[in-house]
mmCIF file with all atom_site columns, C-alpha atoms in Angstrom:
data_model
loop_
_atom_site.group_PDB
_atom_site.id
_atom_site.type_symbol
_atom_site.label_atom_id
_atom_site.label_alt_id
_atom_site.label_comp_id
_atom_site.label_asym_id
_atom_site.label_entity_id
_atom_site.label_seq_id
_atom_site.pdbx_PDB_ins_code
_atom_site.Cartn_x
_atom_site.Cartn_y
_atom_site.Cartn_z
_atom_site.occupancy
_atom_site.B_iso_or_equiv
_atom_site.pdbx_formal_charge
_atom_site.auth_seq_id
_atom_site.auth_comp_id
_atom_site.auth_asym_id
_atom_site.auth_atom_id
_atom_site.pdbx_PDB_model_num
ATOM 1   C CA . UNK A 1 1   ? 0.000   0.000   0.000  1.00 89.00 ? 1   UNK A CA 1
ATOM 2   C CA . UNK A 1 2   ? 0.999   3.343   -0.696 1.00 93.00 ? 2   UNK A CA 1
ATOM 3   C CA . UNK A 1 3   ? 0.149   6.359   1.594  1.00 95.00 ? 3   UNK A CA 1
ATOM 4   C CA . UNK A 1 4   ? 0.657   9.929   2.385  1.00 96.00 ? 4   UNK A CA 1
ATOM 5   C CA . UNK A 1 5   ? 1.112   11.109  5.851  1.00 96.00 ? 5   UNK A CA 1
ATOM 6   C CA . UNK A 1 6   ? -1.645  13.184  6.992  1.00 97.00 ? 6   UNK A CA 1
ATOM 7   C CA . UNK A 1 7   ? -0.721  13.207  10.714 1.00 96.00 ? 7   UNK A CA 1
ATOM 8   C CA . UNK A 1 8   ? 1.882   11.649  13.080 1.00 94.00 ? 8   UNK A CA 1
ATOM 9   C CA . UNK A 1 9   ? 1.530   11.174  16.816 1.00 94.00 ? 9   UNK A CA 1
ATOM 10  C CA . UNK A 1 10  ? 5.121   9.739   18.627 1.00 92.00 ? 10  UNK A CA 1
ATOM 11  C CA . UNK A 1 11  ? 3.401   7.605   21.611 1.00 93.00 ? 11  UNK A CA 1
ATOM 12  C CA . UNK A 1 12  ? 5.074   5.905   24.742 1.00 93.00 ? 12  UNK A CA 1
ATOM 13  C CA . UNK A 1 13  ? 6.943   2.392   24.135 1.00 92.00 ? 13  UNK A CA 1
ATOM 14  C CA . UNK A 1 14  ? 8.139   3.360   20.875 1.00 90.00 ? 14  UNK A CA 1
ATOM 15  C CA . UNK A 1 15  ? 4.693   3.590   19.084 1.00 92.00 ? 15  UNK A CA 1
ATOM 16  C CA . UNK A 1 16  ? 4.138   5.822   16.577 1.00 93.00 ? 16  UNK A CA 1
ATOM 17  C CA . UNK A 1 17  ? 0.186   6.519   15.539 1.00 95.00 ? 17  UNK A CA 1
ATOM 18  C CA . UNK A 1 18  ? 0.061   7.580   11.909 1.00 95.00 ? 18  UNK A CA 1
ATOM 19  C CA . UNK A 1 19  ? -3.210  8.722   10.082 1.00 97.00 ? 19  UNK A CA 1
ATOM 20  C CA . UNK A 1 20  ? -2.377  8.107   6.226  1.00 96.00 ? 20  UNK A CA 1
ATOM 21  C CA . UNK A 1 21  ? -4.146  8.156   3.067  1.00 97.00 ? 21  UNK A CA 1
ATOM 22  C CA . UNK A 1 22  ? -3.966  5.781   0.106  1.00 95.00 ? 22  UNK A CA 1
ATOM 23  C CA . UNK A 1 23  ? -2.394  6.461   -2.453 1.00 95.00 ? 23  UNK A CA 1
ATOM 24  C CA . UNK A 1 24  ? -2.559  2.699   -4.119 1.00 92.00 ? 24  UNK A CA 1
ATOM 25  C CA . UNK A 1 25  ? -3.230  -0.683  -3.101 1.00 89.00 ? 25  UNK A CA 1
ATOM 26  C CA . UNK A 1 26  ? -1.851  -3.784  -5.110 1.00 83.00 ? 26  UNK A CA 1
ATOM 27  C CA . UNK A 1 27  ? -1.857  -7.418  -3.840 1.00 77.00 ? 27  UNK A CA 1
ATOM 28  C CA . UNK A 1 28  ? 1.720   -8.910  -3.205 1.00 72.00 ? 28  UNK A CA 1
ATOM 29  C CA . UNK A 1 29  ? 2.031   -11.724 -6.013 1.00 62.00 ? 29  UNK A CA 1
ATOM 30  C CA . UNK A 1 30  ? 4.483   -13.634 -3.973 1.00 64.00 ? 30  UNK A CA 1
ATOM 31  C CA . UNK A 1 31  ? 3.262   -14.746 -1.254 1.00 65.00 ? 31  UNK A CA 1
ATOM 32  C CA . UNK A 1 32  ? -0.240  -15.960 -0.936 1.00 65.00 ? 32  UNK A CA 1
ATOM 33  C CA . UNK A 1 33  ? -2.644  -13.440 -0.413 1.00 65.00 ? 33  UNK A CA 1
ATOM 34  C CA . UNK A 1 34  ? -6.442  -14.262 2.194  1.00 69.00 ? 34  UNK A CA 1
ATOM 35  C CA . UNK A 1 35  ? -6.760  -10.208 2.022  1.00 73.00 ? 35  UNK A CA 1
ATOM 36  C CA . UNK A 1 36  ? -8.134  -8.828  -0.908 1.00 77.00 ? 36  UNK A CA 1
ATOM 37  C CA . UNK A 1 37  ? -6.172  -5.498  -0.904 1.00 80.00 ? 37  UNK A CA 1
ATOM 38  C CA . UNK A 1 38  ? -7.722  -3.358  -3.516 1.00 82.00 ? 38  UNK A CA 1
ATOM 39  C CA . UNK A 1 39  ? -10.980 -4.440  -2.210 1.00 84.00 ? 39  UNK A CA 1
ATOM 40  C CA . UNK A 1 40  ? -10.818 -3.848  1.213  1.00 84.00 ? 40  UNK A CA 1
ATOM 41  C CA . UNK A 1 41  ? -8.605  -0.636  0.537  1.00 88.00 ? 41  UNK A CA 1
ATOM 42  C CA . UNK A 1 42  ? -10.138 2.312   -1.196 1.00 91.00 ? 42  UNK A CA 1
ATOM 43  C CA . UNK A 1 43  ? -7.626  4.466   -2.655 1.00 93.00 ? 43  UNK A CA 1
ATOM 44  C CA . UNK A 1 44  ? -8.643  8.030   -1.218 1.00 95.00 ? 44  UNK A CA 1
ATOM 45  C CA . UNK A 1 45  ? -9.561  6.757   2.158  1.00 95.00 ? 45  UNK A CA 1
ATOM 46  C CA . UNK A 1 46  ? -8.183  7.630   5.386  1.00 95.00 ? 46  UNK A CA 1
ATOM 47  C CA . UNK A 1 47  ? -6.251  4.832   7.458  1.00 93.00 ? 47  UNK A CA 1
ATOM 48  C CA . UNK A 1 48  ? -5.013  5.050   11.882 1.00 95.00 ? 48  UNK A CA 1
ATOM 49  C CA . UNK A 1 49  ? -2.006  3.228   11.674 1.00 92.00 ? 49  UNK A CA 1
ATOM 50  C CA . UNK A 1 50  ? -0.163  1.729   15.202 1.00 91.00 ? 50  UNK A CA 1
ATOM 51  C CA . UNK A 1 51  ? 3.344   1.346   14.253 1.00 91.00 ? 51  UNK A CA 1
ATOM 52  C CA . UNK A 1 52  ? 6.584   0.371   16.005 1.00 89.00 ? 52  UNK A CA 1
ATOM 53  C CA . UNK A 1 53  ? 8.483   3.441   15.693 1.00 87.00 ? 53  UNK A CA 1
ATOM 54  C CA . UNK A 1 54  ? 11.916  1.186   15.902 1.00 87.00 ? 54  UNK A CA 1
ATOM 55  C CA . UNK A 1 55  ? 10.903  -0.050  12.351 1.00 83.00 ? 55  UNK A CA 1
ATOM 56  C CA . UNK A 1 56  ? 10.286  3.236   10.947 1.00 84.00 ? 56  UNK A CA 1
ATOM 57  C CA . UNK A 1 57  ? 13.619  4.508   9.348  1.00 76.00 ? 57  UNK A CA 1
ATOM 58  C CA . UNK A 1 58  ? 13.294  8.407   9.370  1.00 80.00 ? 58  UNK A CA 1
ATOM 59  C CA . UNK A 1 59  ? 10.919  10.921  10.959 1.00 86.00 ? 59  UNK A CA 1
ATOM 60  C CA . UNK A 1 60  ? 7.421   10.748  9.938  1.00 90.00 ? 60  UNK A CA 1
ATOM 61  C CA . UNK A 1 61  ? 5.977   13.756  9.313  1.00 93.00 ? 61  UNK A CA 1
ATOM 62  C CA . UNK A 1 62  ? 2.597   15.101  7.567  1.00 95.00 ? 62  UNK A CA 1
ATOM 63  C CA . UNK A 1 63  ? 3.150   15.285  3.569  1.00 95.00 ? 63  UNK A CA 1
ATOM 64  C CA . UNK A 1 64  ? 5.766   12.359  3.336  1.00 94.00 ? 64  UNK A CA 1
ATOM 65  C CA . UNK A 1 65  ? 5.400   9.130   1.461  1.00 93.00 ? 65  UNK A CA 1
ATOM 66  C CA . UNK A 1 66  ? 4.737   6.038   3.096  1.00 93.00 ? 66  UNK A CA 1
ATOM 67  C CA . UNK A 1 67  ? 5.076   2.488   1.710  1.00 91.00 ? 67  UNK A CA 1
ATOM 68  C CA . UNK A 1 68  ? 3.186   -0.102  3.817  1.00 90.00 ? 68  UNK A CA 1
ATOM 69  C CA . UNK A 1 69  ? 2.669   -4.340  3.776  1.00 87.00 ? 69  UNK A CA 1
ATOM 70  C CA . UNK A 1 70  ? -0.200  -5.414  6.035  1.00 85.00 ? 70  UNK A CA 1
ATOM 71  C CA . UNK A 1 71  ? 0.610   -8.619  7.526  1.00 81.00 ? 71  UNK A CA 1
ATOM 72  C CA . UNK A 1 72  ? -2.257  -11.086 8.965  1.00 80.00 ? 72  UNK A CA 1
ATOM 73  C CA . UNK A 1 73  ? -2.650  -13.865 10.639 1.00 80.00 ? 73  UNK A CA 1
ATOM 74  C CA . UNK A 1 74  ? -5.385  -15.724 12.953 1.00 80.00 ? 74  UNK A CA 1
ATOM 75  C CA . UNK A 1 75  ? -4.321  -17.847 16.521 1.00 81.00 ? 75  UNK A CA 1
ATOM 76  C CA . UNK A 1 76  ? -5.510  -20.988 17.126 1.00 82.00 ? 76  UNK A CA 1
ATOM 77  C CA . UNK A 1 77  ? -8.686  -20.005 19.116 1.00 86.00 ? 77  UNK A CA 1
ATOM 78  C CA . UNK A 1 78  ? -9.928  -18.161 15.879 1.00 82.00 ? 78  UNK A CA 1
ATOM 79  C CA . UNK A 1 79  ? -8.775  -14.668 16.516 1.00 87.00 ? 79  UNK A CA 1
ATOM 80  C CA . UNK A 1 80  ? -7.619  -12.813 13.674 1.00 83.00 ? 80  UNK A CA 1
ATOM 81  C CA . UNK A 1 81  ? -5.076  -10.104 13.965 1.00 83.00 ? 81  UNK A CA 1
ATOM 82  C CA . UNK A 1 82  ? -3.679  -7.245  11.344 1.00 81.00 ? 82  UNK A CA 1
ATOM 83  C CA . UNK A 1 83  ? -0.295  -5.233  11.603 1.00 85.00 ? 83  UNK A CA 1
ATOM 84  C CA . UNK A 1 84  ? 0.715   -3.115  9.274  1.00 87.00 ? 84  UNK A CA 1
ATOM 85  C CA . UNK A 1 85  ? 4.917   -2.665  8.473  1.00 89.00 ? 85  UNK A CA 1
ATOM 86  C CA . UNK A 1 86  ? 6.745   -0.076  6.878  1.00 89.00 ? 86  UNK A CA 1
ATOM 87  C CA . UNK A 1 87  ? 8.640   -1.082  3.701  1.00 89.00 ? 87  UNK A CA 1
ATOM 88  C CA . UNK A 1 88  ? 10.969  0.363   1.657  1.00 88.00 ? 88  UNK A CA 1
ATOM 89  C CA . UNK A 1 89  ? 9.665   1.915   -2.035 1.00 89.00 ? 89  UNK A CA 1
ATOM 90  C CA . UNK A 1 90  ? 12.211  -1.045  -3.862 1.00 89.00 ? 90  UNK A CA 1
ATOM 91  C CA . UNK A 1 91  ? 10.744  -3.563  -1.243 1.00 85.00 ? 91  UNK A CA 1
ATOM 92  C CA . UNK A 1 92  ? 6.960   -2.166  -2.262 1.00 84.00 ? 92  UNK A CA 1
ATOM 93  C CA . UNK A 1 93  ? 7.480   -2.711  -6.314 1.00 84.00 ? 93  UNK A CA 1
ATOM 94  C CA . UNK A 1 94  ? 9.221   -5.729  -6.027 1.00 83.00 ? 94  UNK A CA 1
ATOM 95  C CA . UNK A 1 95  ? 6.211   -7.347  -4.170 1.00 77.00 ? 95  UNK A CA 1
ATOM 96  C CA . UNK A 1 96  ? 3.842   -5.116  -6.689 1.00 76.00 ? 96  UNK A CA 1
ATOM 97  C CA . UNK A 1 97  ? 5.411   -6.760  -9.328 1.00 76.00 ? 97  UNK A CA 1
ATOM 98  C CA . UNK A 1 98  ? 6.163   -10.057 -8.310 1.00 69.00 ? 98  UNK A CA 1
ATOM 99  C CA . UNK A 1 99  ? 10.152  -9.694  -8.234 1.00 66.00 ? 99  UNK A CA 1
ATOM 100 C CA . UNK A 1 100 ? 11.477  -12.060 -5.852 1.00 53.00 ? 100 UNK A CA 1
#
């Protein structure tokens, strides 16, 4: 997913809280993919983002580019969880692309 920073928020225990809009969505063809990204991500829509501030590289500030991978998953007792990691732009059009 791509995104532009719309507001930052530096929280306690190295969180950051980001409020982003997308720019683009586009499924990651190599891995398999249970998320529909393009349909479950509106391109013009406003996203709250929890991020680990450790992983971000630079200073986030409103304006900048973001480039984003949501990871998934779901536990054993059915719960279903979402994260969403920063990537780099080369990271974000090799999985657009399907460069491995």
């Amino acid at each position: 997913m791509a995104a532009r920073v719309q507001e930052a928020h530096a929280q306690p225990l190295h969180e950051l809280m980001v409020k982003a809009q997308v720019l683009a969505v586009h499924d990651d063809n190599n891995h398999r993919n249970d998320v529909e990204c393009p349909k479950q991500f509106k391109t013009g829509s406003s996203l709250w983002l929890s991020l680990n501030a450790r992983k971000v590289s630079r200073t986030v500030r409103p304006g900048d580019s973001m480039w984003l991978s949501l990871r998934y998953g779901e536990d054993r007792s059915g719960a279903n969880w979402r994260r969403y990691e920063p990537i780099t732009y080369q990271e974000y059009q090799e999985r657009k692309n399907g460069i491995q």
